[in-house]
């Protein structure tokens, strides 16, 4: 089933930069998609548009659950079950791994709920998320004492704590060495498969796309130049 659908979605930034030419794309439930492209191709714009952090200049975004996502109530509902993972992990460096994961729970709650203390259930869930990324022993370690790969895994745990239907990961391994990159993508793909989470990850390494993607969308100059299984990349390149 179609989880998220873009119809004629294009993005021109206020300064006139045409970052995405109008495109139609469907992301299916549970699919692990890699957006592959060089710097400036429009990967980040597409991911931010999917979370409505960037408002498209044309077209509509819809989900199976909400229909066309417009208006602040639907945008909020959409974001609540859409978790983000960033290149620079965006952790609170002076806080523990657990506290960082709990901020994912905050994103899952409605605004009024965030004014109240965290219930014990949320702490339990956050701990379980750390266990799933193999970091149970780092629960109370401050983020700035973790390695780059561990920080990124805390970022995955924080996304999971939001109990998302969708994960959007913007160059999550760009600042990691090749081995650590493999480990992080391995975990992300395993978890999204186990939980049936629709996952869209931007990368610029063909080899990593080939290895982890179920579907690759190639972007260049704000256009889709490839859309298919990684096995079809060989004949396309
Ligand atoms: P990628 O993630 O593939 O590197 P981006 O989506 O960041 O690509 O960028 C696509 C194009 O849009 C580039 O030309 C970039 O310079 C431009 N761009 C990105 N963000 C902005 C912005 N906030 N304002 C103006 N132009 C932007
Ligand atoms: P408002 O301006 O109406 O308060 P926000 O845009 O601040 O709305 O946030 C709406 C909801 O989306 C909140 O639950 C918030 O935690 C969540 N949210 C905000 N930014 C992101 C993001 N980058 N990724 C995922 N969820 C987000």
Coordinates of C-alpha atoms and ligand atoms in Angstrom, one line a residue:
X1 CA 0.0 0.0 0.0
X2 CA 1.1 3.6 -0.6
X3 CA 2.4 5.0 2.6
X4 CA 3.3 8.5 1.3
X5 CA 2.6 9.9 -2.1
X6 CA 4.0 13.0 -3.7
X7 CA 2.0 14.4 -6.6
X8 CA 3.7 17.1 -8.7
X9 CA 5.8 18.2 -5.7
X10 CA 8.4 20.8 -6.6
X11 CA 10.6 23.1 -4.4
X12 CA 11.9 26.5 -5.3
X13 CA 13.6 28.2 -2.3
X14 CA 12.8 31.9 -1.6
X15 CA 16.2 33.0 -3.1
X16 CA 15.0 31.4 -6.5
X17 CA 17.0 28.2 -6.3
X18 CA 15.1 25.4 -8.1
X19 CA 16.0 22.5 -5.8
X20 CA 13.4 20.0 -6.9
X21 CA 11.6 19.9 -10.3
X22 CA 8.0 18.8 -9.9
X23 CA 8.0 15.0 -9.3
X24 CA 5.6 12.2 -8.6
X25 CA 6.8 9.5 -6.1
X26 CA 5.1 6.8 -4.0
X27 CA 6.8 5.3 -1.0
X28 CA 5.3 2.0 0.0
X29 CA 4.7 0.7 3.6
X30 CA 7.9 -0.8 5.1
X31 CA 10.1 -0.1 2.1
X32 CA 13.8 0.8 2.6
X33 CA 14.6 3.4 0.0
X34 CA 18.0 5.0 -0.6
X35 CA 18.1 8.5 -2.1
X36 CA 21.4 8.5 -4.0
X37 CA 23.0 11.6 -5.4
X38 CA 25.9 14.0 -5.3
X39 CA 26.0 17.1 -3.0
X40 CA 23.4 19.6 -4.2
X41 CA 21.2 16.9 -6.0
X42 CA 18.2 17.7 -3.8
X43 CA 18.3 14.8 -1.4
X44 CA 18.0 16.9 1.7
X45 CA 15.3 19.0 0.2
X46 CA 13.2 15.9 -0.7
X47 CA 13.6 14.5 2.8
X48 CA 12.8 17.8 4.5
X49 CA 9.8 18.2 2.2
X50 CA 8.6 14.7 3.2
X51 CA 8.5 16.0 6.8
X52 CA 7.1 19.3 5.7
X53 CA 10.1 21.2 7.2
X54 CA 10.3 22.6 3.6
X55 CA 6.9 23.6 2.2
X56 CA 6.6 22.6 -1.5
X57 CA 6.1 25.4 -4.0
X58 CA 3.8 23.1 -6.0
X59 CA 2.0 19.8 -5.6
X60 CA 0.6 17.8 -2.7
X61 CA 1.9 15.2 -0.2
X62 CA -0.5 12.6 1.1
X63 CA -0.3 9.6 3.4
X64 CA -2.5 6.6 3.6
X65 CA -3.5 7.6 7.1
X66 CA -4.1 11.4 6.8
X67 CA -4.9 11.9 3.1
X68 CA -3.5 15.2 1.7
X69 CA -1.3 16.7 4.4
X70 CA -2.1 20.3 4.7
X71 CA -3.0 22.5 7.7
X72 CA -1.1 22.6 10.9
X73 CA -3.1 19.8 12.6
X74 CA -2.3 17.3 9.9
X75 CA 1.3 18.4 9.5
X76 CA 1.7 17.9 13.3
X77 CA 0.1 14.5 13.2
X78 CA 2.3 13.5 10.2
X79 CA 5.5 14.7 12.0
X80 CA 4.5 12.9 15.2
X81 CA 5.0 9.5 13.5
X82 CA 7.8 10.7 11.2
X83 CA 11.2 10.5 12.9
X84 CA 14.4 12.2 11.6
X85 CA 18.0 11.1 11.8
X86 CA 20.6 13.6 10.9
X87 CA 24.2 13.6 9.7
X88 CA 25.4 15.5 12.7
X89 CA 23.2 13.3 15.0
X90 CA 22.0 16.5 16.8
X91 CA 22.4 14.9 20.2
X92 CA 22.4 17.0 23.4
X93 CA 26.2 16.4 24.0
X94 CA 26.1 17.0 27.8
X95 CA 23.2 14.7 28.4
X96 CA 23.1 10.9 28.8
X97 CA 22.3 8.5 26.0
X98 CA 19.0 7.8 27.8
X99 CA 18.0 11.5 28.0
X100 CA 18.7 11.9 24.4
X101 CA 16.5 8.9 23.5
X102 CA 13.8 10.3 25.7
X103 CA 13.7 13.5 23.5
X104 CA 12.3 11.1 20.8
X105 CA 9.4 10.3 23.1
X106 CA 8.8 14.0 23.5
X107 CA 8.4 14.3 19.7
X108 CA 5.8 11.5 19.9
X109 CA 3.6 13.3 22.4
X110 CA 1.3 16.2 21.8
X111 CA 2.4 19.6 22.7
X112 CA 0.6 19.8 26.1
X113 CA 2.0 16.4 27.1
X114 CA 5.6 17.7 26.8
X115 CA 4.9 20.0 29.8
X116 CA 4.5 17.0 32.1
X117 CA 7.2 14.8 33.6
X118 CA 8.2 11.7 31.6
X119 CA 6.2 8.6 32.8
X120 CA 8.1 5.5 33.8
X121 CA 6.8 3.7 30.6
X122 CA 8.6 6.2 28.5
X123 CA 11.9 5.6 30.3
X124 CA 11.4 1.8 29.9
X125 CA 10.7 2.3 26.2
X126 CA 13.8 4.5 25.8
X127 CA 16.0 1.9 27.5
X128 CA 14.6 -0.8 25.2
X129 CA 15.4 1.3 22.2
X130 CA 19.0 1.6 23.4
X131 CA 19.1 -2.2 23.9
X132 CA 18.0 -2.6 20.3
X133 CA 20.9 -0.6 19.0
X134 CA 23.3 -2.5 21.3
X135 CA 24.0 0.4 23.6
X136 CA 22.3 -0.7 26.8
X137 CA 25.7 -0.4 28.6
X138 CA 25.9 3.2 27.6
X139 CA 22.5 4.2 29.0
X140 CA 24.0 6.7 31.5
X141 CA 27.0 7.7 29.5
X142 CA 27.1 11.3 28.3
X143 CA 26.8 11.7 24.6
X144 CA 30.1 13.5 24.3
X145 CA 31.8 10.4 25.7
X146 CA 30.5 8.2 22.8
X147 CA 32.2 7.4 19.5
X148 CA 30.8 8.8 16.3
X149 CA 29.1 5.4 15.4
X150 CA 27.7 5.1 18.9
X151 CA 26.3 8.7 18.7
X152 CA 24.6 7.8 15.4
X153 CA 23.1 4.7 17.0
X154 CA 21.7 6.8 19.8
X155 CA 20.2 8.9 17.0
X156 CA 18.5 5.7 15.7
X157 CA 17.3 4.8 19.2
X158 CA 15.9 8.3 19.6
X159 CA 14.1 7.9 16.3
X160 CA 12.7 4.5 17.4
X161 CA 11.5 5.9 20.7
X162 CA 9.1 8.1 18.7
X163 CA 7.5 4.8 17.5
X164 CA 7.5 6.1 14.0
X165 CA 5.8 4.8 10.9
X166 CA 8.4 6.6 8.8
X167 CA 12.1 7.3 9.4
X168 CA 13.9 9.9 7.3
X169 CA 17.6 9.8 7.6
X170 CA 19.7 12.6 6.0
X171 CA 23.2 11.4 5.2
X172 CA 23.3 9.4 8.5
X173 CA 26.8 7.9 7.8
X174 CA 28.5 10.8 5.9
X175 CA 30.8 11.6 8.8
X176 CA 31.6 7.9 9.7
X177 CA 34.4 5.6 8.4
X178 CA 33.4 2.8 6.0
X179 CA 33.2 0.0 8.6
X180 CA 31.1 2.1 11.1
X181 CA 28.9 3.2 8.2
X182 CA 28.1 -0.4 7.4
X183 CA 27.3 -1.2 11.0
X184 CA 25.0 1.8 11.4
X185 CA 23.2 1.0 8.1
X186 CA 23.0 -2.6 9.0
X187 CA 21.2 -1.7 12.3
X188 CA 18.9 0.8 10.6
X189 CA 17.8 -1.6 7.9
X190 CA 17.3 -4.5 10.4
X191 CA 15.2 -2.4 12.7
X192 CA 13.1 -0.9 10.0
X193 CA 12.5 -4.4 8.6
X194 CA 11.6 -5.8 12.0
X195 CA 9.1 -3.0 12.8
X196 CA 7.8 -2.5 9.2
X197 CA 8.9 1.2 9.2
X198 CA 9.0 3.0 5.9
X199 CA 12.6 4.3 5.8
X200 CA 14.2 6.8 3.4
X201 CA 17.9 7.3 3.7
X202 CA 20.0 9.7 1.7
X203 CA 23.6 8.6 0.8
X204 CA 26.2 9.5 -1.7
X205 CA 28.0 6.2 -1.8
X206 CA 26.8 3.8 -4.6
X207 CA 28.3 0.8 -2.8
X208 CA 26.3 1.4 0.3
X209 CA 23.1 1.9 -1.7
X210 CA 23.7 -1.3 -3.6
X211 CA 24.2 -3.2 -0.3
X212 CA 21.3 -1.9 1.8
X213 CA 18.6 -0.5 -0.4
X214 CA 15.4 -2.3 -1.5
X215 CA 14.8 0.6 -3.8
X216 CA 17.2 3.3 -5.0
X217 CA 16.0 6.7 -6.2
X218 CA 18.9 8.5 -8.0
X219 CA 18.7 12.3 -7.9
X220 CA 20.7 14.8 -10.0
X221 CA 20.0 18.5 -10.4
X222 CA 16.7 18.2 -8.6
X223 CA 15.3 15.5 -10.9
X224 CA 14.8 11.7 -10.5
X225 CA 17.2 10.1 -12.8
X226 CA 16.9 6.5 -11.6
X227 CA 14.2 4.6 -9.7
X228 CA 14.4 0.9 -9.2
X229 CA 16.0 -2.0 -7.3
X230 CA 19.8 -1.8 -6.7
X231 CA 20.3 -4.7 -9.1
X232 CA 19.2 -2.5 -11.9
X233 CA 21.9 0.1 -11.1
X234 CA 24.5 -1.8 -13.0
X235 CA 22.8 -1.5 -16.4
X236 CA 21.9 2.1 -15.7
X237 CA 25.5 3.3 -14.9
Ligands
LIG1 P1 21.7 17.5 -1.3 O1 21.0 17.1 0.0 O2 21.5 16.4 -2.3 O3 23.1 17.9 -1.1 P2 20.0 19.9 -1.2 O4 18.6 19.5 -1.2 O5 20.7 20.3 0.1 O6 20.9 18.7 -1.9 O7 20.2 21.1 -2.2 C1 19.6 21.1 -3.5 C2 19.8 22.5 -4.0 O8 19.1 23.5 -3.3 C3 21.3 23.0 -4.0 O9 21.5 23.8 -5.1 C4 21.4 23.8 -2.8 O10 22.4 24.8 -2.8 C5 20.0 24.5 -2.7 N1 19.5 24.8 -1.4 C6 19.4 23.9 -0.3 N2 18.9 24.5 0.8 C7 18.6 25.8 0.4 C8 18.0 26.9 1.0 N3 17.6 26.9 2.3 N4 17.9 28.1 0.3 C9 18.3 28.2 -1.0 N5 18.9 27.1 -1.6 C10 19.0 25.9 -1.0
LIG2 P1 4.2 23.9 16.2 O1 4.9 25.1 15.6 O2 2.7 23.9 15.9 O3 4.4 23.8 17.7 P2 6.2 22.1 15.5 O4 6.6 22.2 14.0 O5 7.1 22.8 16.5 O6 4.7 22.6 15.6 O7 6.1 20.6 15.9 C1 5.0 19.8 15.6 C2 5.2 18.4 16.0 O8 6.2 17.9 15.1 C3 5.8 18.2 17.4 O9 5.3 17.0 18.0 C4 7.3 18.2 17.2 O10 7.9 17.5 18.3 C5 7.3 17.5 15.9 N1 8.5 17.8 15.2 C6 9.1 19.0 15.0 N2 10.2 19.0 14.2 C7 10.4 17.7 13.9 C8 11.3 17.0 13.2 N3 12.4 17.5 12.6 N4 11.2 15.6 13.1 C9 10.2 15.0 13.7 N5 9.2 15.6 14.4 C10 9.3 16.9 14.5

